[in-house]
PDB file of C-alpha atoms in Angstrom:
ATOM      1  CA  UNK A   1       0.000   0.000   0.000  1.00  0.00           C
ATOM      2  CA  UNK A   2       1.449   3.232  -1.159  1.00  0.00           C
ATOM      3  CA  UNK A   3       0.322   6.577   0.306  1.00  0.00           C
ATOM      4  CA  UNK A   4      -0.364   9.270  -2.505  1.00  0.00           C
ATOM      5  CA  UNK A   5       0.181  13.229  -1.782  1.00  0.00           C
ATOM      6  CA  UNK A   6      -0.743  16.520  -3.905  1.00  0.00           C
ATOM      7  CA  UNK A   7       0.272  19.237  -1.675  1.00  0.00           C
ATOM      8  CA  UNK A   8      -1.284  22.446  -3.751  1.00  0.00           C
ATOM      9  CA  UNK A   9      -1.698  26.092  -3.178  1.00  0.00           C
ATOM     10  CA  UNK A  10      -3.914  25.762  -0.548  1.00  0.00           C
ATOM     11  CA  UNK A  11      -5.010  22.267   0.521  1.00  0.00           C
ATOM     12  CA  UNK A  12      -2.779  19.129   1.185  1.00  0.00           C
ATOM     13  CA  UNK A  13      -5.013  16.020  -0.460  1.00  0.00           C
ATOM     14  CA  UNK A  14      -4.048  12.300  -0.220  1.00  0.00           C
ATOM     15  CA  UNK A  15      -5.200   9.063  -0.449  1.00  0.00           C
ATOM     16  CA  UNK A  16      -3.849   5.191  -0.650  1.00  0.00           C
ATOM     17  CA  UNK A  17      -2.716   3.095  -3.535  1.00  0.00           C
ATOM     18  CA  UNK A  18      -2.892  -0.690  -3.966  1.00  0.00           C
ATOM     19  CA  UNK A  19      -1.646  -1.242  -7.289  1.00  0.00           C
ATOM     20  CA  UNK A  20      -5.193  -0.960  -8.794  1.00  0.00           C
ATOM     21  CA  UNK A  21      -7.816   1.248  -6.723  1.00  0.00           C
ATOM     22  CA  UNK A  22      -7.575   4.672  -5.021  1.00  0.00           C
ATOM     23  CA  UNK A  23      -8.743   5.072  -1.349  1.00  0.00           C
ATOM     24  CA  UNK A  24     -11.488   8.245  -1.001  1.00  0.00           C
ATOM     25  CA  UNK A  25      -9.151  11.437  -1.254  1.00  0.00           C
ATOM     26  CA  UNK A  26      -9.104  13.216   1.707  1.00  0.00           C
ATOM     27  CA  UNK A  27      -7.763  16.775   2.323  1.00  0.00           C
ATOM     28  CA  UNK A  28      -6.864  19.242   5.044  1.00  0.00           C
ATOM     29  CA  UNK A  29      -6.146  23.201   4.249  1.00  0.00           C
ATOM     30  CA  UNK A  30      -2.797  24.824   5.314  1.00  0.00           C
ATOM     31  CA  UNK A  31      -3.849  26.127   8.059  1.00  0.00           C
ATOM     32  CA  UNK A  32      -4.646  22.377   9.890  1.00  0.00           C
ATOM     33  CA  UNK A  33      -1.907  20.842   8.833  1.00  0.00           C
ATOM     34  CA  UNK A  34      -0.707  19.789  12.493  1.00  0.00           C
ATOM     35  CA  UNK A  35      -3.631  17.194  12.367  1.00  0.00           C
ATOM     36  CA  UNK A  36      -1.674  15.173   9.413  1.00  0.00           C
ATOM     37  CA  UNK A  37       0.250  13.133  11.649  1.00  0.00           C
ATOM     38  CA  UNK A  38      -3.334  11.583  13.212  1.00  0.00           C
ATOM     39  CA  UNK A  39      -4.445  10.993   9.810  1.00  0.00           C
ATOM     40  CA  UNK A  40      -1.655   9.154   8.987  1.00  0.00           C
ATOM     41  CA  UNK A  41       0.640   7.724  12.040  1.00  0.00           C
ATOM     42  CA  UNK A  42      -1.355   4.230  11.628  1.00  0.00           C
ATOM     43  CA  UNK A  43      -1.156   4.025   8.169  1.00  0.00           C
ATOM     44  CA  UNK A  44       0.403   0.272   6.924  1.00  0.00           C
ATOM     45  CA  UNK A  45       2.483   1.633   3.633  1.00  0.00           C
ATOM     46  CA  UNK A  46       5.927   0.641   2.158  1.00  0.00           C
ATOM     47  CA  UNK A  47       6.051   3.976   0.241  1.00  0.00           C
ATOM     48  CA  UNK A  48       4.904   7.815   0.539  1.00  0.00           C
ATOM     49  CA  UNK A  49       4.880   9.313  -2.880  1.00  0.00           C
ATOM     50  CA  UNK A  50       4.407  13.488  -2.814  1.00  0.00           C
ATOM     51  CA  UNK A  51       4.431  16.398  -5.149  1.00  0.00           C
ATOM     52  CA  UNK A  52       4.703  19.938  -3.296  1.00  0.00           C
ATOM     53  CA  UNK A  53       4.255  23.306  -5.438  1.00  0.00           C
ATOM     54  CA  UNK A  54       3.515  24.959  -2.083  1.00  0.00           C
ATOM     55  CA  UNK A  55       5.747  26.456   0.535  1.00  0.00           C
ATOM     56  CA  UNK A  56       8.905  24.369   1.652  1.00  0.00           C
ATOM     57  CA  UNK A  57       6.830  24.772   5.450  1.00  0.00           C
ATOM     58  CA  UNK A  58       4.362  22.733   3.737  1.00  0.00           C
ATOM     59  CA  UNK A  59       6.807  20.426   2.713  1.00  0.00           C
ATOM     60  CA  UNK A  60       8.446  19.844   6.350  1.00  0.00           C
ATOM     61  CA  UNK A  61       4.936  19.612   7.978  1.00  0.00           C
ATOM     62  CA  UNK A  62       4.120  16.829   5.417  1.00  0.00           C
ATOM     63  CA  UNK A  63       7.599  15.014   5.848  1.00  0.00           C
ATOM     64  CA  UNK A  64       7.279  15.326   9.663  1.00  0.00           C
ATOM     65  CA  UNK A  65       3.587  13.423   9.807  1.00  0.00           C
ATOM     66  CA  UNK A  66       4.728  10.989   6.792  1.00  0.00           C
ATOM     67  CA  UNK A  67       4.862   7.754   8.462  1.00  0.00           C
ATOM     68  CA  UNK A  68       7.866   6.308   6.533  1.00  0.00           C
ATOM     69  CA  UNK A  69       9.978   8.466   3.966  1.00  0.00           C
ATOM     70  CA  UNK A  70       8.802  10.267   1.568  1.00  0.00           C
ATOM     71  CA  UNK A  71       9.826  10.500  -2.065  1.00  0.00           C
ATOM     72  CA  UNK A  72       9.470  13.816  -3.269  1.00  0.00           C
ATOM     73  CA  UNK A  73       8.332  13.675  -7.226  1.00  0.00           C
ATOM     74  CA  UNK A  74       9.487  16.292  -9.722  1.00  0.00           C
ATOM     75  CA  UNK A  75       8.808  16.904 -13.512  1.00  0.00           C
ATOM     76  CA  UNK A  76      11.195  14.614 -15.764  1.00  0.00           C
ATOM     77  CA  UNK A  77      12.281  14.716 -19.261  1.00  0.00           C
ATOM     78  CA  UNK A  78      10.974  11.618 -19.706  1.00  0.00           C
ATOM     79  CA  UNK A  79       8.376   8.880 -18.002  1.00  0.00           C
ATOM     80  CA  UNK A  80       5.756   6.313 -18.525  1.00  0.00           C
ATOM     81  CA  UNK A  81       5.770   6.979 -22.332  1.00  0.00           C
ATOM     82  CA  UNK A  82       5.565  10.692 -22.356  1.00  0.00           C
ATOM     83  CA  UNK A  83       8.942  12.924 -23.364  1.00  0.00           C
ATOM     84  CA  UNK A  84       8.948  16.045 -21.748  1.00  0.00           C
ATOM     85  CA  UNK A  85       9.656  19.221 -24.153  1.00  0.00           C
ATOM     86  CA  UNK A  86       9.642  21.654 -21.146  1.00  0.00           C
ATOM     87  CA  UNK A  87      12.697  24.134 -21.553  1.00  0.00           C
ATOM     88  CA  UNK A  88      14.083  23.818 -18.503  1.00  0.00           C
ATOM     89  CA  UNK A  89      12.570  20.768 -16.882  1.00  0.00           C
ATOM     90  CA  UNK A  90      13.757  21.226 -13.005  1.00  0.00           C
ATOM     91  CA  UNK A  91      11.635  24.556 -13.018  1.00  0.00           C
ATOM     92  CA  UNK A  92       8.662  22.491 -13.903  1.00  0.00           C
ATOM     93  CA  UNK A  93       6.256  22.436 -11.147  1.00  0.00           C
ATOM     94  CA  UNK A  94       5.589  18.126 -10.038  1.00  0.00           C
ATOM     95  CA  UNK A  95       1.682  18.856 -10.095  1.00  0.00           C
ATOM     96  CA  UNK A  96       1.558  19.702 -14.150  1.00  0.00           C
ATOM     97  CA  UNK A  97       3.871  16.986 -14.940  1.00  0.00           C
ATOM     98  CA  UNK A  98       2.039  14.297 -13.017  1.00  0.00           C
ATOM     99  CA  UNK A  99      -1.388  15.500 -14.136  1.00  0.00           C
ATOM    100  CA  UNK A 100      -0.128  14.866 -17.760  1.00  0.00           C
ATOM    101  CA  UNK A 101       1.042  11.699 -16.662  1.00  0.00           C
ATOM    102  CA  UNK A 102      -2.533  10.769 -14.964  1.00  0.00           C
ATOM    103  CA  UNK A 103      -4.152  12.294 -18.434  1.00  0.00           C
ATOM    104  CA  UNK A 104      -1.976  10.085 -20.168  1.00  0.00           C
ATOM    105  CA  UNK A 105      -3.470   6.658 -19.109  1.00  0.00           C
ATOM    106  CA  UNK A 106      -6.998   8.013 -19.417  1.00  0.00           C
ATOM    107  CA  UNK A 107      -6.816   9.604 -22.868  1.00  0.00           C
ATOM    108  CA  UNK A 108      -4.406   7.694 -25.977  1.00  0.00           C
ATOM    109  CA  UNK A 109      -5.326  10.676 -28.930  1.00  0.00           C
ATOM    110  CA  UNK A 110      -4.587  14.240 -28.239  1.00  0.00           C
ATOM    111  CA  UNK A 111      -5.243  16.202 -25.141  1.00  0.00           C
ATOM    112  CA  UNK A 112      -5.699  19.193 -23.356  1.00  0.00           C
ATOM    113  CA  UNK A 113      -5.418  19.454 -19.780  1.00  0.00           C
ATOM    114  CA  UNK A 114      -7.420  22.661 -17.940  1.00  0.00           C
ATOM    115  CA  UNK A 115      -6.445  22.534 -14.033  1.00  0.00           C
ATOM    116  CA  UNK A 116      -8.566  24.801 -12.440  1.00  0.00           C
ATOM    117  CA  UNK A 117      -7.573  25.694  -8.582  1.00  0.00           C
ATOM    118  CA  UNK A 118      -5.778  28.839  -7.220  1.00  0.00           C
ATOM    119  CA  UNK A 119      -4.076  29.136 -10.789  1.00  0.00           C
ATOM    120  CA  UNK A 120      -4.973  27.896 -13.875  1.00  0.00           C
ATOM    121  CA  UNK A 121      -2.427  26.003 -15.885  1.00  0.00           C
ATOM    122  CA  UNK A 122      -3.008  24.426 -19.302  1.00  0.00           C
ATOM    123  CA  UNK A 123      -1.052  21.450 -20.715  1.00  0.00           C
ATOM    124  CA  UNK A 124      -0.649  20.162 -23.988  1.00  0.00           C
ATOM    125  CA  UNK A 125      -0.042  15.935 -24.772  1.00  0.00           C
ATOM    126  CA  UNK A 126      -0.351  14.537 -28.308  1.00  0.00           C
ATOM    127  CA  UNK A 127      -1.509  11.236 -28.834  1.00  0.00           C
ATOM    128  CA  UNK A 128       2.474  10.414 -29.783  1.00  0.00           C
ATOM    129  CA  UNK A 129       3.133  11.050 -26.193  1.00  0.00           C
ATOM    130  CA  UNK A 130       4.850  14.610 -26.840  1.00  0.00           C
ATOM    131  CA  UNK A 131       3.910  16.811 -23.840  1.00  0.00           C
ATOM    132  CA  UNK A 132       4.468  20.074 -25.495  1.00  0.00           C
ATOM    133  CA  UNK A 133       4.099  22.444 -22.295  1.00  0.00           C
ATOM    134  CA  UNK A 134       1.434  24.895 -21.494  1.00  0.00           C
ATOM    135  CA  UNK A 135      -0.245  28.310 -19.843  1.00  0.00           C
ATOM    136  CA  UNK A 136      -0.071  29.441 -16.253  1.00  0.00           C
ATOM    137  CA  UNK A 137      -2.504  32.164 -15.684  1.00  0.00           C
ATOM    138  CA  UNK A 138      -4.065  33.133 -12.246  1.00  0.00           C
ATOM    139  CA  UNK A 139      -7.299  31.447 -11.390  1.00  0.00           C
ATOM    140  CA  UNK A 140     -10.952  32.555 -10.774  1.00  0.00           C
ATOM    141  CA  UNK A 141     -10.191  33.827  -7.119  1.00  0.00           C
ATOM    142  CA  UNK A 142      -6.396  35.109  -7.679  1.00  0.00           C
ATOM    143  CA  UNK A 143      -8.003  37.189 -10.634  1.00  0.00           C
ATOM    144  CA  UNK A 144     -10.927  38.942  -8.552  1.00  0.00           C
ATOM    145  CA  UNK A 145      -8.866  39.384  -5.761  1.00  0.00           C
ATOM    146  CA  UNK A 146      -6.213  41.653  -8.014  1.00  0.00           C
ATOM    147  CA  UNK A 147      -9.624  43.589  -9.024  1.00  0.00           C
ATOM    148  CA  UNK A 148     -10.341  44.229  -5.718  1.00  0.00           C
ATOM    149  CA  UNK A 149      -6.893  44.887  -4.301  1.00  0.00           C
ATOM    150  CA  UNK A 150      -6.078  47.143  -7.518  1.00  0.00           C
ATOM    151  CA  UNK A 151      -8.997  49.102  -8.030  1.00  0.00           C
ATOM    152  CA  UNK A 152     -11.204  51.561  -5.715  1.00  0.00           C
ATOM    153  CA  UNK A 153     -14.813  50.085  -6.943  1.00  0.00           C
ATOM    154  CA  UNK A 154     -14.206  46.699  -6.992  1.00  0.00           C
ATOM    155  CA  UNK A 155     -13.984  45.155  -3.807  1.00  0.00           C
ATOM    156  CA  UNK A 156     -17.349  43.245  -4.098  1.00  0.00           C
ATOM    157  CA  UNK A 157     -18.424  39.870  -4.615  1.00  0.00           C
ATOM    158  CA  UNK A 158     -18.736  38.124  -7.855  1.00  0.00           C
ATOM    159  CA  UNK A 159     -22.425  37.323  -9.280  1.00  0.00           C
ATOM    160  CA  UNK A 160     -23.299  35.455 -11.722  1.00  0.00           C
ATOM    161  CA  UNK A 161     -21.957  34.539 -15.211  1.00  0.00           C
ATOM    162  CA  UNK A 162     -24.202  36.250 -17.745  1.00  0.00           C
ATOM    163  CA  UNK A 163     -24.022  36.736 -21.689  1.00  0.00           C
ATOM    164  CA  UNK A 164     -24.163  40.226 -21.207  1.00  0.00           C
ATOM    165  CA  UNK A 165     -23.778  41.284 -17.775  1.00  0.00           C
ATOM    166  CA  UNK A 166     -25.714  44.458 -16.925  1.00  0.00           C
ATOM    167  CA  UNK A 167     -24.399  45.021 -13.144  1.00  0.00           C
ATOM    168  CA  UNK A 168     -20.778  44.845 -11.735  1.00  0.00           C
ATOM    169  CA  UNK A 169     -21.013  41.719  -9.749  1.00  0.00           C
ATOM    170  CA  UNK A 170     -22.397  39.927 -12.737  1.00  0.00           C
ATOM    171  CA  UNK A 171     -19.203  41.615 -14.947  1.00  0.00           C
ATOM    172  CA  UNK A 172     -16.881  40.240 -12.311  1.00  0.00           C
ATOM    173  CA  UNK A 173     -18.054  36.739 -12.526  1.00  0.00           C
ATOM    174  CA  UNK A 174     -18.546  37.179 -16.549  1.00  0.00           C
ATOM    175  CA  UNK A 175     -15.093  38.702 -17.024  1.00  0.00           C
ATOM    176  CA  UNK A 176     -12.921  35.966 -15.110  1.00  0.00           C
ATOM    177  CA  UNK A 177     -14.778  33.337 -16.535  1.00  0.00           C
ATOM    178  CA  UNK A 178     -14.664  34.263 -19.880  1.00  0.00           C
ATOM    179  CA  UNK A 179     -10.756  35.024 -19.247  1.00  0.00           C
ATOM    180  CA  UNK A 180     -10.262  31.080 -18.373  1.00  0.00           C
ATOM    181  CA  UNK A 181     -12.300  29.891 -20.704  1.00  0.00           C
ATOM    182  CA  UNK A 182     -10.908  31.935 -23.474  1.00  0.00           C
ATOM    183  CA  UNK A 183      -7.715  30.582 -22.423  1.00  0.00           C
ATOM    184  CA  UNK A 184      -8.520  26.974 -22.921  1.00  0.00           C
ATOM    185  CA  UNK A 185     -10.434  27.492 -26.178  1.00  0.00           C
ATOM    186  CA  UNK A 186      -7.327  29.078 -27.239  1.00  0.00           C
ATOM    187  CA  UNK A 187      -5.006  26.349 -26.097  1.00  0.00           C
ATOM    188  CA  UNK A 188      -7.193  23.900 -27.969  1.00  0.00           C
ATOM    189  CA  UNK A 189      -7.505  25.824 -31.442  1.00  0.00           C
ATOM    190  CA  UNK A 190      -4.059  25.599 -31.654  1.00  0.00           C
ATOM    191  CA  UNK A 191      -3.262  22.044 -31.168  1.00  0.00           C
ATOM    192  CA  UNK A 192      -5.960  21.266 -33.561  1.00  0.00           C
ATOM    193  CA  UNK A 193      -4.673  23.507 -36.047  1.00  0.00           C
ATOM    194  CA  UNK A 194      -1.094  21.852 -35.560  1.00  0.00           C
ATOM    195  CA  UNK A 195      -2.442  18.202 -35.576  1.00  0.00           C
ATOM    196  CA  UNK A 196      -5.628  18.579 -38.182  1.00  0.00           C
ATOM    197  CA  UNK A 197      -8.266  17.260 -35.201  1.00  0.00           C
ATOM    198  CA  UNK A 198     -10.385  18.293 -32.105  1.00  0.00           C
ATOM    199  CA  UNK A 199      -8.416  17.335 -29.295  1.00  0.00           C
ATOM    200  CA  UNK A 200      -9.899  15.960 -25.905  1.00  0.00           C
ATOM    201  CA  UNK A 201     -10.376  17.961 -22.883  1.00  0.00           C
ATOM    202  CA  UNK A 202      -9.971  17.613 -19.191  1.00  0.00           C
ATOM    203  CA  UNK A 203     -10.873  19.443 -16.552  1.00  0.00           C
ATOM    204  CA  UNK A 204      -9.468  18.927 -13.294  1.00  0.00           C
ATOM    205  CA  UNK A 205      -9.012  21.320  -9.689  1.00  0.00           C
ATOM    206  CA  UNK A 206     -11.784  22.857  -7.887  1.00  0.00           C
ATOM    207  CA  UNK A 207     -13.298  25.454 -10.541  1.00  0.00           C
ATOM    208  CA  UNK A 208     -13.090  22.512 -13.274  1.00  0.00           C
ATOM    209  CA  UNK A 209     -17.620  22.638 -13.029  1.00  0.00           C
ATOM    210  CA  UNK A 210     -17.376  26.235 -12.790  1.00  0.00           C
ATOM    211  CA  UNK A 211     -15.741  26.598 -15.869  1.00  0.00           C
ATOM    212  CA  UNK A 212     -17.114  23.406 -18.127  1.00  0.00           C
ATOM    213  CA  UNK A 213     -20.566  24.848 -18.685  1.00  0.00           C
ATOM    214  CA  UNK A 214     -19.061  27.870 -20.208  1.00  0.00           C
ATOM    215  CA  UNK A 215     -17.018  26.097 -22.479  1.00  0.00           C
ATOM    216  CA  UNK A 216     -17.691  25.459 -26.407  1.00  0.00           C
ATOM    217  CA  UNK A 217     -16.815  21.907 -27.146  1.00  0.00           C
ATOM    218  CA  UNK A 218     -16.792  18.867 -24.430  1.00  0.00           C
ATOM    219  CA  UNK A 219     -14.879  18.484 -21.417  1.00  0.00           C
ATOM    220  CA  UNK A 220     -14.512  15.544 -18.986  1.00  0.00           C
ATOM    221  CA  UNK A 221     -14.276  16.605 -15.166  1.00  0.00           C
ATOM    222  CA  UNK A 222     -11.378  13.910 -13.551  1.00  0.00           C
ATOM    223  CA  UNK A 223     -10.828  14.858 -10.059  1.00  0.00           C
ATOM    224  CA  UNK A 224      -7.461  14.226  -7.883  1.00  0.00           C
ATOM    225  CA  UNK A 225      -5.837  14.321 -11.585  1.00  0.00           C
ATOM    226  CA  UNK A 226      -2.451  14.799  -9.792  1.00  0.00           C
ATOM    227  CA  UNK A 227      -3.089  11.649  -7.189  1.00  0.00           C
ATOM    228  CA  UNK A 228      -3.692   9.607 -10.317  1.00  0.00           C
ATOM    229  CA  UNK A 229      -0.314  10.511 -12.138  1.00  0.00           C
ATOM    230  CA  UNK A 230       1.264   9.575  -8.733  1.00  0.00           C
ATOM    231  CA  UNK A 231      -0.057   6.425  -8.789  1.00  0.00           C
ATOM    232  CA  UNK A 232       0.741   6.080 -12.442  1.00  0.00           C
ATOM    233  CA  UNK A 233       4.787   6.559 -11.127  1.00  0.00           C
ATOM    234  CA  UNK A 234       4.073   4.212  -8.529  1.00  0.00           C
ATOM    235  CA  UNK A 235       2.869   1.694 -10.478  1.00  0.00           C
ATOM    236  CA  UNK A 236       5.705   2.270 -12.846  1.00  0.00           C
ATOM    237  CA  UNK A 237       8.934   2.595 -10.594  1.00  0.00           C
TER     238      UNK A 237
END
């Protein structure tokens, strides 16, 4: 039994392995992470498997309550079928890697992967297992909270996502959604320009049903993306 970790922006998740089946994925916020240790001290594993993109405090708290060693993943040039065309691959952040690793064993054509939390990144996979890199951009909190930090009117909450909004709270919600989702669609008209097809979409992180309604084309919702591609190493080291 292998013990699976995706320590984000803002919540560490986890869950257990067995070579075939995920445990339920649990998840505490930063701010509890003292109570890891009693989640975890009677845990039976032979292996902890993490990716951290959060602070290395994060990373200590997580290594002090891990109840055997824990192997810290990072983004490779190349794994599980999948070659790596990131620039400089060490500056890659673990979570985008493994969730094109997880996207890789649930899609075999071309693929674009939306995760939607605190930011919202975008990756690229062709169905020749070419991960081609992607978009960072801030996500649907991040990008109201600069509004309302950065301007003397818009300190407000968000309403609701409109055609054509005809109040500010309604433009709020409007403009940041339309902002990610214009981002995506973009990401996707350009692989299928490049490779003469529609690719497939996923949507994973905690906005991924905020944003798939707004969206053009199809998307599939996978949650705990990153907790699959972790099994996906584990299975394969």
């Amino acid at each position: 039994m292998k013990l699976l970790i995706d320590a984000g922006n803002s919540r560490v998740k986890w869950a257990l392995w067995d070579g075939e089946s995920l445990s339920p994925v649990q998840a505490l916020p930063h701010a509890d992470l003292g109570q890891l240790a009693a989640h975890w001290h009677s845990l039976a594993v032979d292996a902890v498997l993490a990716a951290n993109v959060a602070s290395s405090s994060v990373r200590a708290a997580i290594a002090d309550a891990a109840p055997c060693a824990v192997q810290w993943q990072r983004a490779q040039p190349a794994a599980l079928g999948v070659c790596n065309h990131y620039r400089q691959v060490a500056e890659q952040g673990a979570d985008r890697w493994l969730a094109v690793l997880g996207a890789r064993q649930l899609c075999a054509g071309d693929v674009v992967i939306a995760s939607a939390g605190t930011a919202l990144t975008i990756e690229v996979l062709t169905a020749d297992g070419d991960y081609l890199g992607g978009d960072i951009l801030p996500g649907y909190r991040l990008m109201l909270q600069a509004l309302a930090r950065n301007t003397a009117q818009l300190d407000r909450a968000a309403g609701q996502v409109c055609d054509f909004p005809q109040g500010t709270e309604d433009a709020l919600a409007t403009g940041v959604v339309d902002a990610l989702c214009g981002a995506i669609e973009r990401v996707v008209r350009r692989l299928a320009a490049q490779r003469g097809q529609a690719p497939q979409v996923l949507l994973t992180g905690g906005d991924a049903a905020l944003l798939r309604p707004h969206l053009p084309f199809d998307a599939r919702i996978v949650d705990n993306l990153v907790i699959y591609g972790l099994a996906n190493v584990a299975n394969g080291s």
